[in-house]
CSV table of C-alpha atoms and ligand atoms in Angstrom, one decimal:
chain,number,residue,atom,x,y,z
Y,12,MET,CA,-0.1,0.2,0.0
Y,13,PRO,CA,1.3,3.3,-0.9
Y,14,LYS,CA,2.4,6.0,2.0
Y,15,LEU,CA,0.6,8.7,1.3
Y,16,THR,CA,3.5,11.3,2.9
Y,17,THR,CA,7.6,11.1,1.8
Y,18,PRO,CA,10.2,10.9,4.5
Y,19,VAL,CA,11.7,13.8,6.1
Y,20,ILE,CA,15.2,12.3,5.5
Y,21,ALA,CA,16.0,10.0,2.9
Y,22,THR,CA,16.9,6.1,3.7
Y,23,GLY,CA,21.0,6.5,3.4
Y,24,TYR,CA,21.4,10.1,3.6
Y,25,LEU,CA,23.1,9.6,7.3
Y,26,ARG,CA,25.4,6.3,6.1
Y,27,GLY,CA,26.4,8.0,3.0
Y,28,MET,CA,28.1,10.8,4.6
Y,29,ASP,CA,31.1,9.9,7.4
Y,30,GLN,CA,30.1,10.8,11.0
Y,31,PRO,CA,30.9,14.3,11.6
Y,32,SER,CA,32.7,15.8,14.2
Y,33,ILE,CA,30.5,18.9,15.9
Y,34,ARG,CA,32.5,21.4,18.1
Y,35,VAL,CA,30.6,22.4,21.4
Y,36,GLY,CA,32.1,25.9,21.4
Y,37,THR,CA,35.4,25.9,22.6
Y,38,SER,CA,35.3,23.4,25.5
Y,39,ALA,CA,34.3,20.6,23.8
Y,40,ILE,CA,34.0,18.5,21.2
Y,41,LEU,CA,31.6,15.9,19.9
Y,42,ARG,CA,33.5,13.1,18.1
Y,43,PRO,CA,32.6,9.1,16.9
Y,44,TRP,CA,33.3,6.4,19.2
Y,45,THR,CA,36.4,4.6,19.1
Y,46,PRO,CA,37.7,1.3,20.8
Y,47,ASP,CA,40.3,3.3,22.2
Y,48,ASP,CA,37.4,4.7,24.5
Y,49,ALA,CA,36.3,1.3,26.5
Y,50,PRO,CA,38.7,1.9,29.5
Y,51,ALA,CA,37.2,5.2,30.2
Y,52,VAL,CA,33.8,3.9,29.2
Y,53,MET,CA,34.0,1.4,31.8
Y,54,GLU,CA,35.2,4.1,34.1
Y,55,ALA,CA,31.9,6.2,33.5
Y,56,PHE,CA,30.2,3.1,34.2
Y,57,ARG,CA,31.5,2.6,38.0
Y,58,ASP,CA,29.4,6.1,38.2
Y,59,PRO,CA,26.3,5.1,40.7
Y,60,SER,CA,24.3,7.6,39.1
Y,61,ILE,CA,25.4,6.6,35.2
Y,62,GLN,CA,24.2,3.2,36.5
Y,63,ARG,CA,20.9,4.0,37.8
Y,64,TRP,CA,19.7,6.0,35.3
Y,65,HIS,CA,21.7,4.3,32.2
Y,66,VAL,CA,20.4,0.7,34.3
Y,67,ARG,CA,23.6,-1.3,33.6
Y,68,ARG,CA,27.2,-1.6,34.0
Y,69,ALA,CA,30.1,-2.7,32.1
Y,70,ASP,CA,31.9,-5.6,34.3
Y,71,THR,CA,35.0,-5.7,32.0
Y,72,ILE,CA,37.2,-4.1,29.2
Y,73,ASP,CA,35.4,-6.5,26.4
Y,74,GLU,CA,32.1,-5.6,27.1
Y,75,ALA,CA,32.3,-1.9,27.0
Y,76,ARG,CA,34.4,-2.5,23.5
Y,77,ASP,CA,31.3,-4.5,22.6
Y,78,TRP,CA,28.7,-1.2,23.0
Y,79,LEU,CA,31.6,0.9,21.4
Y,80,THR,CA,31.5,-1.3,18.2
Y,81,ALA,CA,27.3,-1.3,18.4
Y,82,TRP,CA,27.3,2.5,19.1
Y,83,ARG,CA,29.5,3.0,15.9
Y,84,ASP,CA,27.5,0.8,13.8
Y,85,GLY,CA,24.4,2.7,15.0
Y,86,TRP,CA,25.2,5.0,12.3
Y,87,ALA,CA,25.5,2.8,9.4
Y,88,ARG,CA,22.2,1.3,10.4
Y,89,GLU,CA,20.6,4.8,10.4
Y,90,SER,CA,19.3,3.2,14.0
Y,91,GLU,CA,20.9,5.5,16.3
Y,92,CYS,CA,24.1,8.0,16.0
Y,93,HIS,CA,26.3,8.2,19.7
Y,94,TRP,CA,29.1,10.5,20.2
Y,95,ALA,CA,31.8,10.7,22.7
Y,96,ILE,CA,31.9,14.4,24.2
Y,97,ALA,CA,36.0,15.0,24.6
Y,98,ALA,CA,38.4,17.9,25.5
Y,99,PRO,CA,39.7,19.6,22.6
Y,100,GLU,CA,43.2,19.8,23.5
Y,101,THR,CA,43.5,16.7,25.4
Y,102,ASP,CA,40.9,14.1,24.0
Y,103,GLU,CA,40.0,12.9,27.8
Y,104,LEU,CA,36.3,11.5,28.0
Y,105,LEU,CA,33.9,14.1,29.5
Y,106,GLY,CA,30.6,12.7,28.4
Y,107,ARG,CA,28.5,10.6,25.8
Y,108,ILE,CA,25.8,12.0,23.6
Y,109,ALA,CA,23.3,10.6,21.2
Y,110,VAL,CA,20.4,10.2,19.3
Y,111,LYS,CA,18.1,7.0,19.6
Y,112,GLY,CA,15.5,5.5,18.0
Y,113,VAL,CA,15.6,7.4,14.8
Y,114,ASN,CA,12.4,7.3,12.7
Y,115,LEU,CA,14.0,8.9,9.2
Y,116,TRP,CA,10.4,8.7,7.6
Y,117,ASP,CA,8.9,11.0,9.9
Y,118,GLY,CA,12.1,13.2,11.1
Y,119,THR,CA,12.2,12.0,14.6
Y,120,ALA,CA,14.7,11.1,17.3
Y,121,GLU,CA,15.5,11.0,21.4
Y,122,LEU,CA,18.5,12.4,22.3
Y,123,ALA,CA,20.6,10.9,25.4
Y,124,TYR,CA,23.4,11.5,27.3
Y,125,TRP,CA,25.6,11.4,30.5
Y,126,MET,CA,28.6,12.6,31.7
Y,127,THR,CA,31.6,12.0,33.4
Y,128,PRO,CA,31.2,12.9,37.1
Y,129,ALA,CA,34.2,15.3,37.1
Y,130,ALA,CA,33.0,17.0,33.3
Y,131,ARG,CA,29.3,18.0,35.6
Y,132,GLY,CA,28.4,21.1,36.7
Y,133,ARG,CA,29.7,23.3,34.2
Y,134,GLY,CA,27.0,23.5,31.5
Y,135,LEU,CA,28.6,21.4,29.2
Y,136,CYS,CA,26.3,19.2,29.0
Y,137,THR,CA,23.6,21.9,28.0
Y,138,GLN,CA,26.1,23.0,25.3
Y,139,ALA,CA,26.3,19.4,23.8
Y,140,VAL,CA,22.8,19.1,23.5
Y,141,VAL,CA,22.4,22.4,21.8
Y,142,ALA,CA,25.0,21.8,19.1
Y,143,LEU,CA,24.0,17.7,18.6
Y,144,SER,CA,20.4,19.5,18.3
Y,145,GLU,CA,22.0,22.5,15.6
Y,146,TRP,CA,23.3,19.6,13.6
Y,147,ALA,CA,20.4,17.2,13.7
Y,148,PHE,CA,17.9,20.4,12.5
Y,149,ARG,CA,20.5,22.0,10.6
Y,150,GLU,CA,22.5,19.7,9.0
Y,151,ALA,CA,20.9,15.9,9.0
Y,152,GLY,CA,17.4,17.5,8.7
Y,153,PHE,CA,15.7,16.2,11.7
Y,154,HIS,CA,11.6,17.6,12.1
Y,155,ARG,CA,11.8,16.8,16.3
Y,156,LEU,CA,13.8,15.6,19.0
Y,157,GLU,CA,12.1,13.9,22.1
Y,158,LEU,CA,14.4,13.8,25.4
Y,159,GLN,CA,12.9,12.0,28.7
Y,160,HIS,CA,14.3,11.8,32.1
Y,161,SER,CA,12.8,9.9,34.9
Y,162,ILE,CA,10.7,12.2,37.0
Y,163,HIS,CA,13.5,12.3,40.0
Y,164,ASN,CA,16.2,13.2,38.3
Y,165,PRO,CA,16.1,16.9,38.1
Y,166,PRO,CA,19.8,17.8,36.7
Y,167,SER,CA,18.4,16.1,33.4
Y,168,CYS,CA,15.5,18.1,33.6
Y,169,ARG,CA,17.4,21.4,34.2
Y,170,VAL,CA,19.7,20.4,31.1
Y,171,ALA,CA,16.7,19.8,28.5
Y,172,ALA,CA,15.1,23.2,30.0
Y,173,LYS,CA,18.1,25.4,29.3
Y,174,ALA,CA,18.7,23.8,25.9
Y,175,GLY,CA,15.2,24.9,24.8
Y,176,PHE,CA,13.2,22.0,25.2
Y,177,SER,CA,9.7,22.3,26.1
Y,178,GLU,CA,8.0,20.0,28.6
Y,179,GLU,CA,5.4,18.0,27.1
Y,180,GLY,CA,3.9,16.0,29.8
Y,181,VAL,CA,4.8,12.8,31.9
Y,182,ARG,CA,4.6,8.9,30.7
Y,183,ARG,CA,3.4,7.1,33.9
Y,184,SER,CA,5.4,4.1,34.7
Y,185,SER,CA,6.8,3.8,31.5
Y,186,ALA,CA,10.5,3.2,32.3
Y,187,ARG,CA,11.7,0.3,34.3
Y,188,HIS,CA,14.8,1.0,36.3
Y,189,ALA,CA,16.7,-1.2,38.7
Y,190,ASP,CA,14.7,0.2,41.5
Y,191,GLY,CA,11.1,-0.2,40.2
Y,192,TRP,CA,9.0,1.4,37.0
Y,193,HIS,CA,9.8,5.5,36.9
Y,194,ASP,CA,7.3,8.2,35.4
Y,195,MET,CA,9.3,9.9,32.8
Y,196,HIS,CA,9.0,13.5,32.0
Y,197,VAL,CA,9.2,14.4,28.1
Y,198,HIS,CA,10.6,17.1,26.4
Y,199,ALA,CA,10.9,18.5,22.7
Y,200,ARG,CA,12.3,20.6,20.4
Y,201,LEU,CA,11.0,21.0,17.0
Y,202,GLY,CA,13.6,22.2,13.9
Y,203,SER,CA,10.8,25.1,13.8
Y,204,ASP,CA,11.4,26.0,17.5
Y,205,GLN,CA,13.9,29.2,18.3
Y,206,PRO,CA,17.4,28.4,19.4
Y,207,GLN,CA,16.8,29.8,22.6
Y,208,VAL,CA,18.8,28.8,25.9
Y,209,THR,CA,17.9,29.7,29.0
Y,210,ARG,CA,20.2,30.8,31.7
B,29,COA,C1,22.6,15.2,34.4
B,29,COA,C2,23.8,15.4,33.8
B,29,COA,C3,24.2,14.5,32.2
B,29,COA,C4,24.1,16.9,33.5
B,29,COA,O1,25.5,17.3,32.9
B,29,COA,P1,25.8,19.0,33.5
B,29,COA,O2,27.2,18.9,32.6
B,29,COA,O3,26.6,18.7,34.8
B,29,COA,O4,25.1,19.7,33.0
B,29,COA,P2,24.8,21.0,32.9
B,29,COA,O5,25.9,21.8,34.0
B,29,COA,O6,24.6,21.8,31.7
B,29,COA,O7,23.7,21.6,33.5
B,29,COA,C5,23.0,20.7,35.2
B,29,COA,C6,22.0,21.7,35.5
B,29,COA,O8,21.9,20.5,36.5
B,29,COA,C7,21.5,21.5,38.1
B,29,COA,N1,21.6,20.6,39.0
B,29,COA,C8,22.4,19.7,39.4
B,29,COA,N2,22.0,19.0,40.6
B,29,COA,C9,20.7,19.5,41.0
B,29,COA,C10,19.3,18.6,41.6
B,29,COA,N3,20.1,18.1,42.4
B,29,COA,N4,18.7,19.6,41.5
B,29,COA,C11,17.9,20.8,40.0
B,29,COA,N5,19.2,20.4,39.8
B,29,COA,C12,20.3,20.1,40.1
B,29,COA,C13,22.4,22.2,37.7
B,29,COA,O9,22.8,23.7,38.9
B,29,COA,C14,22.5,23.0,36.8
B,29,COA,O10,21.9,23.6,36.5
B,29,COA,P3,22.0,25.6,36.1
B,29,COA,O11,23.3,25.8,34.9
B,29,COA,O12,20.9,26.5,36.4
B,29,COA,O13,22.7,26.1,37.8
B,29,COA,C15,24.9,15.0,34.7
B,29,COA,O14,25.0,15.5,36.0
B,29,COA,C16,24.6,13.5,34.4
B,29,COA,O15,25.5,12.6,33.6
B,29,COA,N6,23.8,12.4,35.2
B,29,COA,C17,23.9,11.4,35.5
B,29,COA,C18,23.5,10.5,34.4
B,29,COA,C19,22.4,10.5,33.4
B,29,COA,O16,21.5,11.7,34.9
B,29,COA,N7,21.7,11.2,32.4
B,29,COA,C20,20.2,11.7,32.2
B,29,COA,C21,19.6,10.6,31.9
B,29,COA,S1,18.1,11.1,31.4
């Protein structure tokens, strides 16, 4: 049965280009993951709050390396796109940001992120969300980006608000964490929204 709409992003458009590196002002760069990031990712997942909100841990370097392979493969599948947030001078790992659940036909996806404990509290995650959103809307052609966090995670709510993602409501008991089901607060930004960052 023929569809009555056309794709927002053509199949093959993303995988037809190299995954870009994206500057985050002068303080960070978003770059594709490499297998050499495995020890730093394993270390990041020792952090209790990353374990809590991302609901997994890495027990071995090989497990972390397998994630990195899957994260890199997501670009070729055009299903999810993952970047390391790194320091421009030293390449130290500062965090991770991704667009997941990519729907090319409708041009929609969901943002996810974490920062290493040492990199938090400097506004870096917010800047990374703004930079990646600008790339997603202006270069990749997405229509809508969603962002969800547990109602018990105020820092993530603050990042979403500062990055211009409007509050859209609460999906009740929609995400299972190690301590049970959590209500998830939904934020979203449209490509047509003003790229306004609140402080
Ligand atoms: C959420 C997270 C990515 C934010 O990273 P960050 O680089 O510190 O974020 P920013 O500095 O851009 O902004 C954090 C904001 O949260 C605020 N904040 C921090 N702790 C808070 C708390 N307990 N209650 C309310 N606000 C809080 C900060 O004050 C800051 O807001 P401000 O600029 O108005 O002062 C980071 O805390 C993290 O990795 N947490 C663990 C994993 C996680 O929660 N991932 C997201 C899952 S949805």
